[in-house]
Short mmCIF file of C-alpha atoms and ligand atoms in Angstrom, two decimals:
data_model
loop_
_atom_site.label_atom_id
_atom_site.label_comp_id
_atom_site.label_asym_id
_atom_site.label_seq_id
_atom_site.Cartn_x
_atom_site.Cartn_y
_atom_site.Cartn_z
CA UNK Y 1 -0.06 0.05 0.03
CA UNK Y 2 1.18 3.49 -0.69
CA UNK Y 3 1.88 5.33 2.50
CA UNK Y 4 1.69 8.78 0.87
CA UNK Y 5 -0.51 9.65 -2.23
CA UNK Y 6 -2.49 12.34 -4.09
CA UNK Y 7 -6.25 11.91 -3.68
CA UNK Y 8 -7.48 12.92 -7.14
CA UNK Y 9 -11.10 13.01 -5.98
CA UNK Y 10 -10.50 16.08 -3.76
CA UNK Y 11 -7.06 17.19 -5.21
CA UNK Y 12 -5.35 16.88 -1.79
CA UNK Y 13 -2.40 15.12 -0.40
CA UNK Y 14 -2.93 12.21 1.95
CA UNK Y 15 -0.34 10.21 4.09
CA UNK Y 16 -0.33 7.67 6.96
CA UNK Y 17 0.05 9.64 10.11
CA UNK Y 18 3.29 8.15 11.41
CA UNK Y 19 2.82 9.83 14.82
CA UNK Y 20 -0.04 7.62 15.61
CA UNK Y 21 1.46 4.16 14.83
CA UNK Y 22 1.55 1.53 16.01
CA UNK Y 23 -1.57 2.45 18.13
CA UNK Y 24 -3.70 3.53 15.21
CA UNK Y 25 -3.51 3.50 11.39
CA UNK Y 26 -4.92 6.91 10.37
CA UNK Y 27 -4.59 9.14 7.34
CA UNK Y 28 -3.55 12.74 7.64
CA UNK Y 29 -4.59 15.30 4.92
CA UNK Y 30 -2.58 18.27 3.67
CA UNK Y 31 -4.46 21.04 2.04
CA UNK Y 32 -1.65 23.55 1.68
CA UNK Y 33 1.91 23.54 1.05
CA UNK Y 34 2.35 25.08 4.58
CA UNK Y 35 0.55 22.13 6.02
CA UNK Y 36 2.88 19.85 4.11
CA UNK Y 37 5.95 21.66 5.54
CA UNK Y 38 4.39 21.23 9.03
CA UNK Y 39 3.74 17.60 8.52
CA UNK Y 40 7.36 17.10 7.52
CA UNK Y 41 8.68 19.24 10.51
CA UNK Y 42 6.32 17.44 13.11
CA UNK Y 43 7.00 13.98 11.58
CA UNK Y 44 3.57 13.10 10.50
CA UNK Y 45 5.62 11.96 7.52
CA UNK Y 46 9.18 10.97 8.02
CA UNK Y 47 11.87 9.06 6.26
CA UNK Y 48 14.05 10.69 3.42
CA UNK Y 49 12.24 9.50 0.28
CA UNK Y 50 8.84 9.89 1.87
CA UNK Y 51 9.55 13.49 2.71
CA UNK Y 52 10.81 14.07 -0.72
CA UNK Y 53 7.57 12.85 -2.22
CA UNK Y 54 5.54 14.80 0.29
CA UNK Y 55 7.43 17.98 -0.56
CA UNK Y 56 6.94 17.34 -4.38
CA UNK Y 57 3.13 17.08 -3.75
CA UNK Y 58 3.42 20.18 -1.54
CA UNK Y 59 4.66 22.04 -4.63
CA UNK Y 60 1.61 20.81 -6.52
CA UNK Y 61 -0.59 22.15 -3.70
CA UNK Y 62 1.23 25.42 -3.92
CA UNK Y 63 0.42 25.58 -7.61
CA UNK Y 64 -3.27 25.23 -6.88
CA UNK Y 65 -3.14 27.72 -3.95
CA UNK Y 66 -1.56 30.35 -6.06
CA UNK Y 67 -4.20 32.97 -7.27
CA UNK Y 68 -1.93 34.31 -9.90
CA UNK Y 69 -3.25 34.46 -13.41
CA UNK Y 70 0.15 34.85 -15.08
CA UNK Y 71 3.01 32.30 -15.39
CA UNK Y 72 5.55 34.76 -13.87
CA UNK Y 73 3.35 35.20 -10.90
CA UNK Y 74 2.70 31.46 -10.45
CA UNK Y 75 6.45 30.79 -10.62
CA UNK Y 76 7.17 33.40 -8.03
CA UNK Y 77 4.63 31.78 -5.70
CA UNK Y 78 6.22 28.32 -6.39
CA UNK Y 79 9.59 29.67 -5.57
CA UNK Y 80 8.29 30.88 -2.24
CA UNK Y 81 6.74 27.59 -1.52
CA UNK Y 82 9.90 25.79 -2.54
CA UNK Y 83 11.78 27.85 0.04
CA UNK Y 84 9.26 27.04 2.81
CA UNK Y 85 9.24 23.30 2.07
CA UNK Y 86 13.02 23.00 1.83
CA UNK Y 87 13.45 24.83 5.18
CA UNK Y 88 11.18 22.26 6.97
CA UNK Y 89 14.06 19.70 7.60
CA UNK Y 90 17.74 20.13 6.67
CA UNK Y 91 19.49 16.78 6.62
CA UNK Y 92 17.58 14.50 4.18
CA UNK Y 93 18.73 15.70 0.75
CA UNK Y 94 15.67 14.03 -0.95
CA UNK Y 95 13.54 16.97 0.26
CA UNK Y 96 15.63 19.57 -1.70
CA UNK Y 97 16.04 17.14 -4.57
CA UNK Y 98 12.34 16.65 -5.10
CA UNK Y 99 11.57 20.32 -4.74
CA UNK Y 100 14.38 21.36 -7.14
CA UNK Y 101 13.19 18.76 -9.61
CA UNK Y 102 9.70 20.17 -9.65
CA UNK Y 103 10.97 23.68 -9.95
CA UNK Y 104 13.15 22.74 -12.82
CA UNK Y 105 10.14 21.23 -14.54
CA UNK Y 106 8.10 24.33 -13.74
CA UNK Y 107 10.63 26.65 -15.32
CA UNK Y 108 10.96 24.41 -18.42
CA UNK Y 109 7.28 24.44 -19.29
CA UNK Y 110 5.35 26.47 -21.78
CA UNK Y 111 1.59 27.20 -21.65
CA UNK Y 112 -0.90 28.86 -19.37
CA UNK Y 113 -1.07 28.71 -15.69
CA UNK Y 114 -3.50 25.81 -15.63
CA UNK Y 115 -1.13 23.81 -17.82
CA UNK Y 116 1.64 24.57 -15.38
CA UNK Y 117 -0.42 23.50 -12.38
CA UNK Y 118 -1.30 20.16 -13.99
CA UNK Y 119 2.27 19.54 -15.15
CA UNK Y 120 3.68 20.28 -11.72
CA UNK Y 121 1.14 17.65 -10.14
CA UNK Y 122 2.15 15.20 -12.88
CA UNK Y 123 5.87 15.71 -11.98
CA UNK Y 124 5.15 15.09 -8.36
CA UNK Y 125 3.18 11.97 -9.22
CA UNK Y 126 6.19 10.84 -11.41
CA UNK Y 127 8.50 11.24 -8.38
CA UNK Y 128 6.21 9.11 -6.29
CA UNK Y 129 5.78 6.50 -8.93
CA UNK Y 130 9.48 6.33 -9.63
CA UNK Y 131 10.12 5.97 -5.88
CA UNK Y 132 8.29 2.66 -5.71
CA UNK Y 133 10.03 1.30 -8.77
CA UNK Y 134 13.41 2.42 -7.33
CA UNK Y 135 12.78 0.70 -4.10
CA UNK Y 136 11.96 -2.52 -5.83
CA UNK Y 137 15.18 -2.45 -7.90
CA UNK Y 138 17.26 -1.62 -4.78
CA UNK Y 139 15.62 -4.44 -2.93
CA UNK Y 140 16.38 -6.95 -5.71
CA UNK Y 141 20.13 -5.93 -5.56
CA UNK Y 142 20.18 -5.95 -1.81
CA UNK Y 143 18.44 -9.25 -1.21
CA UNK Y 144 21.22 -11.01 -2.94
CA UNK Y 145 23.48 -9.90 -0.16
CA UNK Y 146 21.43 -11.60 2.57
CA UNK Y 147 21.71 -15.42 3.13
CA UNK Y 148 19.06 -17.82 4.32
CA UNK Y 149 19.31 -17.86 8.22
CA UNK Y 150 20.80 -14.42 8.63
CA UNK Y 151 20.19 -12.30 11.58
CA UNK Y 152 20.23 -8.62 10.67
CA UNK Y 153 20.53 -5.61 12.92
CA UNK Y 154 18.39 -2.80 11.42
CA UNK Y 155 18.38 0.84 12.53
CA UNK Y 156 15.49 3.41 12.28
CA UNK Y 157 12.54 3.41 9.90
CA UNK Y 158 13.32 2.25 6.34
CA UNK Y 159 10.17 0.38 5.35
CA UNK Y 160 7.11 1.41 3.22
CA UNK Y 161 6.41 4.15 5.68
CA UNK Y 162 9.76 5.93 5.10
CA UNK Y 163 9.33 5.84 1.22
CA UNK Y 164 6.24 5.71 -1.02
CA UNK Y 165 6.01 2.05 -0.88
CA UNK Y 166 8.20 -1.01 -0.24
CA UNK Y 167 11.30 0.43 1.54
CA UNK Y 168 15.05 0.91 1.41
CA UNK Y 169 16.82 -1.39 3.96
CA UNK Y 170 13.59 -2.83 5.14
CA UNK Y 171 12.66 -3.38 1.49
CA UNK Y 172 15.82 -5.41 1.07
CA UNK Y 173 14.77 -7.52 4.07
CA UNK Y 174 11.24 -7.83 2.72
CA UNK Y 175 12.36 -8.95 -0.78
CA UNK Y 176 14.78 -11.63 0.86
CA UNK Y 177 11.84 -12.81 2.91
CA UNK Y 178 9.64 -13.12 -0.11
CA UNK Y 179 12.44 -15.09 -1.78
CA UNK Y 180 11.96 -17.71 0.93
CA UNK Y 181 15.04 -16.74 2.88
CA UNK Y 182 14.65 -17.07 6.73
CA UNK Y 183 15.76 -13.58 8.06
CA UNK Y 184 15.62 -12.60 11.68
CA UNK Y 185 15.72 -8.93 12.53
CA UNK Y 186 17.06 -7.35 15.67
CA UNK Y 187 15.22 -3.98 15.52
CA UNK Y 188 17.08 -1.08 17.10
CA UNK Y 189 14.33 0.82 18.95
CA UNK Y 190 16.05 4.04 17.72
CA UNK Y 191 16.02 6.57 20.51
CA UNK Y 192 14.67 9.15 20.96
CA UNK Y 193 11.77 9.03 18.59
CA UNK Y 194 11.66 5.20 18.61
CA UNK Y 195 11.12 4.89 14.88
CA UNK Y 196 12.35 1.22 15.08
CA UNK Y 197 10.11 0.10 18.01
CA UNK Y 198 7.14 1.96 16.69
CA UNK Y 199 7.33 1.70 12.92
CA UNK Y 200 9.73 -0.85 11.74
CA UNK Y 201 8.46 -3.41 14.30
CA UNK Y 202 4.86 -2.66 13.14
CA UNK Y 203 5.85 -3.18 9.55
CA UNK Y 204 7.68 -6.42 10.18
CA UNK Y 205 4.76 -7.70 12.01
CA UNK Y 206 2.51 -6.93 8.94
CA UNK Y 207 4.87 -8.82 6.54
CA UNK Y 208 5.29 -11.92 8.93
CA UNK Y 209 8.99 -11.39 9.23
CA UNK Y 210 10.68 -12.63 12.37
CA UNK Y 211 11.92 -9.80 14.70
CA UNK Y 212 12.84 -8.84 18.19
CA UNK Y 213 13.27 -5.28 19.46
CA UNK Y 214 16.47 -4.34 21.16
CA UNK Y 215 17.55 -1.01 22.78
CA UNK Y 216 20.22 0.72 20.68
CA UNK Y 217 22.96 0.11 23.27
CA UNK Y 218 22.42 -3.64 22.92
CA UNK Y 219 23.71 -3.94 19.43
CA UNK Y 220 27.38 -4.29 20.40
CA UNK Y 221 26.51 -7.12 22.70
CA UNK Y 222 24.85 -9.20 19.97
CA UNK Y 223 27.54 -8.31 17.45
CA UNK Y 224 30.37 -9.37 19.76
CA UNK Y 225 28.69 -12.75 20.35
CA UNK Y 226 28.70 -13.67 16.74
CA UNK Y 227 24.89 -13.62 16.62
CA UNK Y 228 24.58 -11.05 13.78
CA UNK Y 229 25.59 -11.62 10.21
CA UNK Y 230 24.65 -8.21 8.61
CA UNK Y 231 23.93 -4.50 9.66
CA UNK Y 232 21.38 -2.68 7.42
CA UNK Y 233 20.15 0.94 7.50
CA UNK Y 234 19.05 3.54 5.06
CA UNK Y 235 20.45 7.06 4.60
CA UNK Y 236 19.34 10.59 4.67
CA UNK Y 237 22.30 11.99 2.69
CA UNK Y 238 25.35 10.34 1.25
CA UNK Y 239 28.41 12.60 0.52
CA UNK Y 240 30.49 12.09 -2.51
CA UNK Y 241 33.08 10.24 -0.54
CA UNK Y 242 30.66 7.76 0.84
CA UNK Y 243 30.12 9.24 4.32
CA UNK Y 244 26.53 8.41 5.27
CA UNK Y 245 24.23 10.65 7.27
CA UNK Y 246 21.47 8.58 8.85
CA UNK Y 247 19.48 8.41 12.04
CA UNK Y 248 21.36 9.17 15.21
CA UNK Y 249 22.86 5.91 16.53
CA UNK Y 250 24.01 4.67 13.19
CA UNK Y 251 27.66 5.63 13.65
CA UNK Y 252 27.92 3.72 16.94
CA UNK Y 253 26.19 0.73 15.35
CA UNK Y 254 28.59 0.74 12.38
CA UNK Y 255 31.62 1.03 14.70
CA UNK Y 256 30.56 -2.03 16.64
CA UNK Y 257 29.84 -3.94 13.44
CA UNK Y 258 33.18 -3.10 12.05
CA UNK Y 259 35.04 -3.95 15.20
CA UNK Y 260 33.43 -7.44 14.96
CA UNK Y 261 33.94 -7.92 11.18
CA UNK Y 262 30.20 -7.76 10.40
CA UNK Y 263 29.28 -6.20 7.03
CA UNK Y 264 27.50 -2.83 7.07
CA UNK Y 265 25.14 -1.86 4.20
CA UNK Y 266 23.50 1.38 3.65
CA UNK Y 267 20.54 1.09 1.24
CA UNK Y 268 19.52 4.38 -0.51
CA UNK Y 269 18.14 5.71 -3.81
CA UNK Y 270 20.61 7.75 -5.81
CA UNK Y 271 18.33 10.82 -4.95
CA UNK Y 272 19.91 10.46 -1.51
CA UNK Y 273 23.50 10.70 -2.88
CA UNK Y 274 24.67 14.28 -2.88
CA UNK Y 275 27.76 14.51 -5.11
CA UNK Y 276 27.92 18.24 -4.32
CA UNK Y 277 28.69 17.46 -0.66
CA UNK Y 278 32.29 16.33 -0.62
CA UNK Y 279 32.20 14.69 2.82
CA UNK Y 280 30.10 14.09 5.90
CA UNK Y 281 31.48 17.11 7.68
CA UNK Y 282 29.58 19.38 5.20
CA UNK Y 283 26.18 17.69 5.76
CA UNK Y 284 23.86 19.86 7.88
CA UNK Y 285 22.63 17.93 10.97
CA UNK Y 286 19.23 18.74 12.38
CA UNK Y 287 19.11 19.44 16.11
CA UNK Y 288 15.52 18.84 17.42
CA UNK Y 289 13.67 19.78 20.52
CA UNK Y 290 15.31 18.36 23.69
CA UNK Y 291 11.84 17.42 24.74
CA UNK Y 292 12.02 14.35 22.40
CA UNK Y 293 14.81 13.18 24.87
CA UNK Y 294 13.48 14.45 28.21
CA UNK Y 295 9.72 13.64 27.46
CA UNK Y 296 10.16 9.88 27.74
CA UNK Y 297 8.38 8.28 30.63
CA UNK Y 298 9.09 5.01 32.42
CA UNK Y 299 6.11 3.36 34.12
CA UNK Y 300 4.26 6.62 33.85
CA UNK Y 301 7.10 8.70 35.43
CA UNK Y 302 9.50 11.17 33.65
CA UNK Y 303 12.84 9.58 33.18
CA UNK Y 304 14.73 12.83 33.82
CA UNK Y 305 14.63 15.31 36.78
CA UNK Y 306 12.57 18.35 36.33
CA UNK Y 307 14.62 21.16 34.77
CA UNK Y 308 17.07 18.69 33.19
CA UNK Y 309 18.74 19.84 29.90
CA UNK Y 310 19.41 17.56 26.98
CA UNK Y 311 20.95 17.68 23.49
CA UNK Y 312 19.15 16.11 20.49
CA UNK Y 313 20.97 15.77 17.24
CA UNK Y 314 18.73 13.83 14.95
CA UNK Y 315 21.33 12.32 12.75
CA UNK Y 316 25.03 11.29 12.73
CA UNK Y 317 27.61 10.68 10.08
CA UNK Y 318 29.14 7.26 9.57
CA UNK Y 319 32.46 7.63 7.80
CA UNK Y 320 32.83 5.76 4.67
CA UNK Y 321 35.58 3.51 6.02
CA UNK Y 322 32.96 1.69 8.21
CA UNK Y 323 30.63 1.03 5.22
CA UNK Y 324 31.00 -2.23 3.33
CA UNK Y 325 28.66 -1.23 0.46
CA UNK Y 326 25.92 1.13 -0.64
CA UNK Y 327 22.93 -0.45 -2.23
CA UNK Y 328 21.14 1.71 -4.92
CA UNK Y 329 18.59 1.20 -7.56
CA UNK Y 330 21.41 1.25 -10.11
CA UNK Y 331 23.54 -1.35 -8.41
CA UNK Y 332 25.84 -1.85 -5.45
CA UNK Y 333 28.68 0.62 -4.90
CA UNK Y 334 31.79 -0.65 -3.14
CA UNK Y 335 34.75 1.39 -2.00
CA UNK Y 336 36.45 3.46 -3.27
CA UNK Y 337 33.09 5.34 -3.17
CA UNK Y 338 34.48 8.52 -4.70
CA UNK Y 339 34.61 6.72 -8.03
CA UNK Y 340 31.75 4.17 -7.59
CA UNK Y 341 29.04 6.62 -6.33
CA UNK Y 342 29.44 8.57 -9.40
CA UNK Y 343 29.06 5.37 -11.35
CA UNK Y 344 25.68 4.58 -9.73
CA UNK Y 345 24.41 8.24 -9.97
CA UNK Y 346 25.40 8.52 -13.66
CA UNK Y 347 25.27 4.84 -14.63
CA UNK Y 348 25.74 5.55 -18.44
CA UNK Y 349 28.73 7.76 -17.94
CA UNK Y 350 30.93 5.32 -16.17
CA UNK Y 351 31.48 1.68 -16.90
CA UNK Y 352 33.01 -0.84 -14.49
O1 LIG D 1 14.06 11.60 11.46
P1 LIG D 1 13.42 10.65 10.43
O2 LIG D 1 12.49 9.71 11.14
O3 LIG D 1 12.90 11.17 9.23
O4 LIG D 1 14.61 9.73 10.03
C1 LIG D 1 14.38 8.62 9.17
C2 LIG D 1 15.73 8.02 9.02
O5 LIG D 1 16.81 8.41 9.45
C3 LIG D 1 15.76 6.81 8.16
O6 LIG D 1 16.56 5.87 8.71
C4 LIG D 1 16.20 7.18 6.67
O7 LIG D 1 15.36 8.28 6.22
C5 LIG D 1 16.42 6.05 6.00
S1 LIG D 1 15.83 5.82 4.49
C6 LIG D 1 14.25 5.56 4.42
#
């Protein structure tokens, strides 16, 4: 099922409200591009490709919102909306990628304002459709890396909810499972927003894939005991040198895997690879409200003393040296990533 889609009956954007899962499966509706930006910021929709698709549809909403009767005026309104949407979250590059793609399309078009509005929606729809296709291709490449009987540690939220449908790292696990491979997943709960415990576990349960939730700090224990054969996660932005920005905690997981000789795979579409960013140090890292850390309760009681302070970076950067391979829809990139990532982003320009 598509987790985010345009409802053509009412010309509005609908998405599964990820804040409500696993307790309730509900749809949220966005009527304006500002509501889309808010849904992205507040994590109604989350996961790099999903927020890219959301932003693209947000641009379509902006087109319909604009009262301008001239193409120039409409383009100016779209530019303003693009700015608002891109500012909603800084780290996942798919957001800017999708908005820029829609803007490029808008600038390349001829015709009246209604033609332009229709073409922008069509471009957003294409981005969503391509996302599903991309995930299936990544999953096919990645599933070949998993063996029957593997136990995999998975970090964060990379299933259908984090994309339009199927998933990145979880899509790989899903395809391997469909091929009949017995895969067991140790699901990092993924503090502080608990995307693993809340969303990944919920999805695995839907697909009938064997899993157990672990707290993030248990990963090293299981890796050191030889109980884990592979580590899988997605990415929010991959720099040209192969440094991977992903949900906070990924770096510590990759370090522990590396120390124990366990392969580490990042699974991401080429829209997540940002060749204009040379390395991880140049990736902007979102710092979120400390309340996400301090608001946790245990047995109904706050875990931190009143007045406590906290830090809350939402992502970290795993250096390329800890990454075994990056799985994309155009194939698997191995080190040296500086060469091979260019190859998967521009598959026709480089041959191996
Ligand atoms: O802050 P979130 O929930 O949007 O972060 C999501 C992740 O970090 C995912 O691991 C990432 O987008 C992986 S690819 C779907």
